[in-house]
């Protein structure tokens, strides 16, 4: 019996046949290799694989969603984030360049630790069983790590240290170039279907939302955030970075960007140029993590994106 479906073409998969990427491999699928995320069928039991969507069906429950787009390109491991910190991970887990840095903390470690601490910091969140996190790693191509609730992640990994090591191992498995568009398109396709109730297995979930007033205008703001971080510029043959929320004229841009590196980098400008403006504070939905003292801000950003929140640096202060 087929227990999984592609959200784009509807192709059915048995659990053992789901591609490791979690993305449809049918050559006729309109989202093949890009936006064809494979999720459990409505009639299937919750899956246990870490690269597929895990949903417990519950009719009419209001849920929130955070999509984490996690840069797994090789540059995240080839340069130390700071000479002030020592690594906790064995040299064999990374490239040769890793062993030549005397075990200094990598950018990859910074973000996996920050993400783990932020998510475990939500352990007292009310209804954390209704707060979903979809983690997507990307280098040349995106692939799904998991989509699970905050509650299930805390129960499964027990400590932020164990969860950070799991994330680290997932990201360390890639190490290619950087294709930000691929990650953005996959996230946009999934989020639109989630909000519209068209994700197999989640048809009875309702995206929690709040009506907020921005000046004289009211906007229905869904409890959905997409947080993208990267440390580099997109490879030229993938073209300029395109924010699909802007390109499709969505009323609200749900994308939050964070650059891990220097504000003068080309990649920093690329990312800053495509993110939207927070409707509450008229500030770019953008963060630069260029020094060790901002690690706390990065952790706060992961936590903010995982709950009911705003979009910009002023929002994180609140």
Tab-separated table of N, CA, C and O in Angstrom, residues 59-120:
chain	number	residue	atom	x	y	z
A	59	UNK	N	-8.527	16.686	13.524
A	59	UNK	CA	-9.445	17.516	12.757
A	59	UNK	C	-9.584	18.916	13.336
A	59	UNK	O	-9.868	19.105	14.506
A	60	UNK	N	-9.385	19.879	12.457
A	60	UNK	CA	-9.660	21.258	12.791
A	60	UNK	C	-8.720	21.901	13.776
A	60	UNK	O	-9.003	22.978	14.265
A	61	UNK	N	-7.575	21.300	14.079
A	61	UNK	CA	-6.691	21.932	15.063
A	61	UNK	C	-5.951	23.101	14.418
A	61	UNK	O	-5.555	23.066	13.251
A	62	UNK	N	-5.772	24.164	15.180
A	62	UNK	CA	-5.035	25.328	14.709
A	62	UNK	C	-3.553	25.114	14.976
A	62	UNK	O	-3.152	24.794	16.095
A	63	UNK	N	-2.752	25.278	13.945
A	63	UNK	CA	-1.326	25.003	14.074
A	63	UNK	C	-0.512	26.165	13.519
A	63	UNK	O	-1.001	26.989	12.740
A	64	UNK	N	0.738	26.224	13.951
A	64	UNK	CA	1.688	27.177	13.409
A	64	UNK	C	2.801	26.422	12.706
A	64	UNK	O	3.008	25.228	12.946
A	65	UNK	N	3.520	27.109	11.833
A	65	UNK	CA	4.568	26.458	11.062
A	65	UNK	C	5.773	27.372	10.933
A	65	UNK	O	5.654	28.548	10.581
A	66	UNK	N	6.948	26.820	11.208
A	66	UNK	CA	8.217	27.491	10.943
A	66	UNK	C	9.008	26.630	9.974
A	66	UNK	O	9.216	25.443	10.225
A	67	UNK	N	9.426	27.216	8.860
A	67	UNK	CA	10.270	26.512	7.902
A	67	UNK	C	11.681	27.070	8.037
A	67	UNK	O	11.911	28.254	7.812
A	68	UNK	N	12.622	26.215	8.420
A	68	UNK	CA	14.017	26.608	8.560
A	68	UNK	C	14.782	26.174	7.314
A	68	UNK	O	14.862	24.983	7.016
A	69	UNK	N	15.322	27.134	6.583
A	69	UNK	CA	16.145	26.847	5.413
A	69	UNK	C	17.599	26.967	5.847
A	69	UNK	O	18.115	28.069	6.060
A	70	UNK	N	18.258	25.815	5.982
A	70	UNK	CA	19.557	25.729	6.635
A	70	UNK	C	20.658	25.491	5.604
A	70	UNK	O	20.695	24.466	4.912
A	71	UNK	N	21.558	26.448	5.500
A	71	UNK	CA	22.661	26.383	4.549
A	71	UNK	C	23.611	25.250	4.937
A	71	UNK	O	24.217	25.274	6.005
A	72	UNK	N	23.739	24.261	4.041
A	72	UNK	CA	24.635	23.126	4.280
A	72	UNK	C	25.784	23.118	3.279
A	72	UNK	O	26.402	22.080	3.048
A	73	UNK	N	26.075	24.258	2.672
A	73	UNK	CA	27.173	24.342	1.704
A	73	UNK	C	28.516	24.178	2.413
A	73	UNK	O	28.630	24.353	3.625
A	74	UNK	N	29.539	23.830	1.623
A	74	UNK	CA	30.838	23.551	2.208
A	74	UNK	C	31.456	24.713	2.943
A	74	UNK	O	32.195	24.530	3.914
A	75	UNK	N	31.144	25.935	2.533
A	75	UNK	CA	31.747	27.108	3.174
A	75	UNK	C	31.327	27.261	4.625
A	75	UNK	O	32.032	27.912	5.414
A	76	UNK	N	30.195	26.681	5.000
A	76	UNK	CA	29.744	26.766	6.386
A	76	UNK	C	30.685	26.016	7.336
A	76	UNK	O	30.638	26.210	8.545
A	77	UNK	N	31.518	25.136	6.760
A	77	UNK	CA	32.426	24.353	7.591
A	77	UNK	C	33.889	24.651	7.328
A	77	UNK	O	34.751	24.246	8.093
A	78	UNK	N	34.179	25.385	6.267
A	78	UNK	CA	35.571	25.580	5.866
A	78	UNK	C	36.239	26.754	6.564
A	78	UNK	O	37.460	26.874	6.544
A	79	UNK	N	35.446	27.628	7.162
A	79	UNK	CA	36.018	28.776	7.845
A	79	UNK	C	35.485	28.844	9.270
A	79	UNK	O	34.311	28.577	9.508
A	80	UNK	N	36.339	29.215	10.233
A	80	UNK	CA	35.846	29.342	11.612
A	80	UNK	C	34.938	30.553	11.743
A	80	UNK	O	35.152	31.578	11.084
A	81	UNK	N	33.919	30.433	12.586
A	81	UNK	CA	33.065	31.591	12.845
A	81	UNK	C	33.821	32.609	13.679
A	81	UNK	O	33.700	33.807	13.500
A	82	UNK	N	34.626	32.107	14.610
A	82	UNK	CA	35.380	32.989	15.491
A	82	UNK	C	36.568	32.232	16.050
A	82	UNK	O	36.513	31.018	16.237
A	83	UNK	N	37.654	32.929	16.293
A	83	UNK	CA	38.807	32.306	16.942
A	83	UNK	C	38.643	32.275	18.455
A	83	UNK	O	39.533	31.849	19.173
A	84	UNK	N	37.490	32.721	18.931
A	84	UNK	CA	37.261	32.800	20.374
A	84	UNK	C	36.683	31.520	20.951
A	84	UNK	O	36.627	31.355	22.165
A	85	UNK	N	36.223	30.621	20.068
A	85	UNK	CA	35.541	29.434	20.549
A	85	UNK	C	36.179	28.175	19.986
A	85	UNK	O	36.673	28.153	18.865
A	86	UNK	N	36.134	27.110	20.763
A	86	UNK	CA	36.658	25.825	20.332
A	86	UNK	C	35.503	24.892	19.961
A	86	UNK	O	34.444	24.896	20.569
A	87	UNK	N	35.771	24.050	18.964
A	87	UNK	CA	34.765	23.117	18.471
A	87	UNK	C	34.515	21.980	19.456
A	87	UNK	O	35.406	21.566	20.200
A	88	UNK	N	33.290	21.441	19.414
A	88	UNK	CA	32.933	20.265	20.208
A	88	UNK	C	32.886	19.002	19.355
A	88	UNK	O	32.681	17.922	19.854
A	89	UNK	N	33.061	19.153	18.052
A	89	UNK	CA	32.853	18.033	17.148
A	89	UNK	C	34.177	17.483	16.624
A	89	UNK	O	35.144	18.217	16.457
A	90	UNK	N	34.248	16.188	16.351
A	90	UNK	CA	35.507	15.564	15.919
A	90	UNK	C	35.912	16.006	14.521
A	90	UNK	O	35.060	16.189	13.658
A	91	UNK	N	37.209	16.171	14.258
A	91	UNK	CA	37.670	16.618	12.935
A	91	UNK	C	37.194	15.736	11.798
A	91	UNK	O	36.935	16.223	10.712
A	92	UNK	N	37.033	14.445	12.012
A	92	UNK	CA	36.638	13.536	10.935
A	92	UNK	C	35.237	13.838	10.407
A	92	UNK	O	34.859	13.352	9.345
A	93	UNK	N	34.471	14.621	11.129
A	93	UNK	CA	33.106	14.927	10.693
A	93	UNK	C	33.075	15.952	9.578
A	93	UNK	O	32.053	16.181	8.970
A	94	UNK	N	34.216	16.581	9.304
A	94	UNK	CA	34.241	17.649	8.305
A	94	UNK	C	35.342	17.427	7.280
A	94	UNK	O	35.989	16.380	7.241
A	95	UNK	N	35.558	18.408	6.444
A	95	UNK	CA	36.559	18.327	5.390
A	95	UNK	C	37.961	18.451	5.972
A	95	UNK	O	38.152	18.715	7.158
A	96	UNK	N	38.970	18.286	5.092
A	96	UNK	CA	40.358	18.416	5.528
A	96	UNK	C	40.627	19.786	6.121
A	96	UNK	O	41.411	19.928	7.056
A	97	UNK	N	39.945	20.801	5.571
A	97	UNK	CA	40.143	22.153	6.084
A	97	UNK	C	39.782	22.238	7.563
A	97	UNK	O	40.358	23.013	8.314
A	98	UNK	N	38.834	21.398	7.968
A	98	UNK	CA	38.392	21.411	9.367
A	98	UNK	C	39.539	21.037	10.296
A	98	UNK	O	39.737	21.638	11.341
A	99	UNK	N	40.324	20.031	9.918
A	99	UNK	CA	41.401	19.557	10.789
A	99	UNK	C	42.553	20.554	10.864
A	99	UNK	O	43.375	20.481	11.766
A	100	UNK	N	42.602	21.493	9.942
A	100	UNK	CA	43.696	22.448	9.902
A	100	UNK	C	43.387	23.737	10.669
A	100	UNK	O	44.172	24.671	10.653
A	101	UNK	N	42.233	23.760	11.320
A	101	UNK	CA	41.846	24.978	12.045
A	101	UNK	C	41.984	24.818	13.548
A	101	UNK	O	41.465	25.610	14.313
A	102	UNK	N	42.630	23.742	13.979
A	102	UNK	CA	42.817	23.500	15.414
A	102	UNK	C	41.492	23.430	16.158
A	102	UNK	O	41.384	23.840	17.315
A	103	UNK	N	40.467	22.924	15.481
A	103	UNK	CA	39.182	22.708	16.153
A	103	UNK	C	38.425	23.961	16.501
A	103	UNK	O	37.674	23.977	17.478
A	104	UNK	N	38.579	25.051	15.752
A	104	UNK	CA	37.827	26.265	16.048
A	104	UNK	C	36.365	26.092	15.660
A	104	UNK	O	36.025	25.327	14.768
A	105	UNK	N	35.511	26.835	16.306
A	105	UNK	CA	34.071	26.744	16.076
A	105	UNK	C	33.718	27.150	14.648
A	105	UNK	O	34.133	28.200	14.171
A	106	UNK	N	32.950	26.317	13.943
A	106	UNK	CA	32.534	26.636	12.578
A	106	UNK	C	31.181	27.343	12.566
A	106	UNK	O	30.425	27.292	13.540
A	107	UNK	N	30.885	27.965	11.441
A	107	UNK	CA	29.567	28.584	11.272
A	107	UNK	C	28.472	27.531	11.401
A	107	UNK	O	27.392	27.800	11.924
A	108	UNK	N	28.758	26.340	10.896
A	108	UNK	CA	27.770	25.255	10.986
A	108	UNK	C	27.423	24.931	12.437
A	108	UNK	O	26.272	24.699	12.776
A	109	UNK	N	28.439	24.911	13.287
A	109	UNK	CA	28.191	24.645	14.706
A	109	UNK	C	27.403	25.771	15.359
A	109	UNK	O	26.533	25.529	16.198
A	110	UNK	N	27.722	26.999	14.978
A	110	UNK	CA	27.017	28.151	15.552
A	110	UNK	C	25.514	28.026	15.314
A	110	UNK	O	24.711	28.197	16.233
A	111	UNK	N	25.129	27.730	14.084
A	111	UNK	CA	23.700	27.709	13.774
A	111	UNK	C	23.004	26.468	14.310
A	111	UNK	O	21.848	26.546	14.746
A	112	UNK	N	23.666	25.313	14.298
A	112	UNK	CA	23.003	24.124	14.827
A	112	UNK	C	22.814	24.241	16.339
A	112	UNK	O	21.772	23.856	16.867
A	113	UNK	N	23.808	24.788	17.030
A	113	UNK	CA	23.653	24.997	18.469
A	113	UNK	C	22.556	26.013	18.759
A	113	UNK	O	21.731	25.821	19.658
A	114	UNK	N	22.541	27.104	17.981
A	114	UNK	CA	21.530	28.143	18.195
A	114	UNK	C	20.133	27.604	17.939
A	114	UNK	O	19.195	27.878	18.704
A	115	UNK	N	19.969	26.846	16.859
A	115	UNK	CA	18.656	26.283	16.538
A	115	UNK	C	18.189	25.321	17.617
A	115	UNK	O	17.024	25.352	18.042
A	116	UNK	N	19.078	24.459	18.076
A	116	UNK	CA	18.708	23.473	19.093
A	116	UNK	C	18.320	24.150	20.411
A	116	UNK	O	17.312	23.797	21.037
A	117	UNK	N	19.115	25.119	20.839
A	117	UNK	CA	18.809	25.816	22.090
A	117	UNK	C	17.502	26.594	21.987
A	117	UNK	O	16.725	26.653	22.943
A	118	UNK	N	17.251	27.181	20.820
A	118	UNK	CA	16.020	27.952	20.643
A	118	UNK	C	14.794	27.059	20.686
A	118	UNK	O	13.793	27.388	21.335
A	119	UNK	N	14.844	25.939	19.997
A	119	UNK	CA	13.689	25.037	19.951
A	119	UNK	C	13.445	24.413	21.319
A	119	UNK	O	12.298	24.313	21.770
A	120	UNK	N	14.497	24.015	22.012
A	120	UNK	CA	14.315	23.468	23.358
A	120	UNK	C	13.902	24.559	24.336
A	120	UNK	O	13.314	24.275	25.383
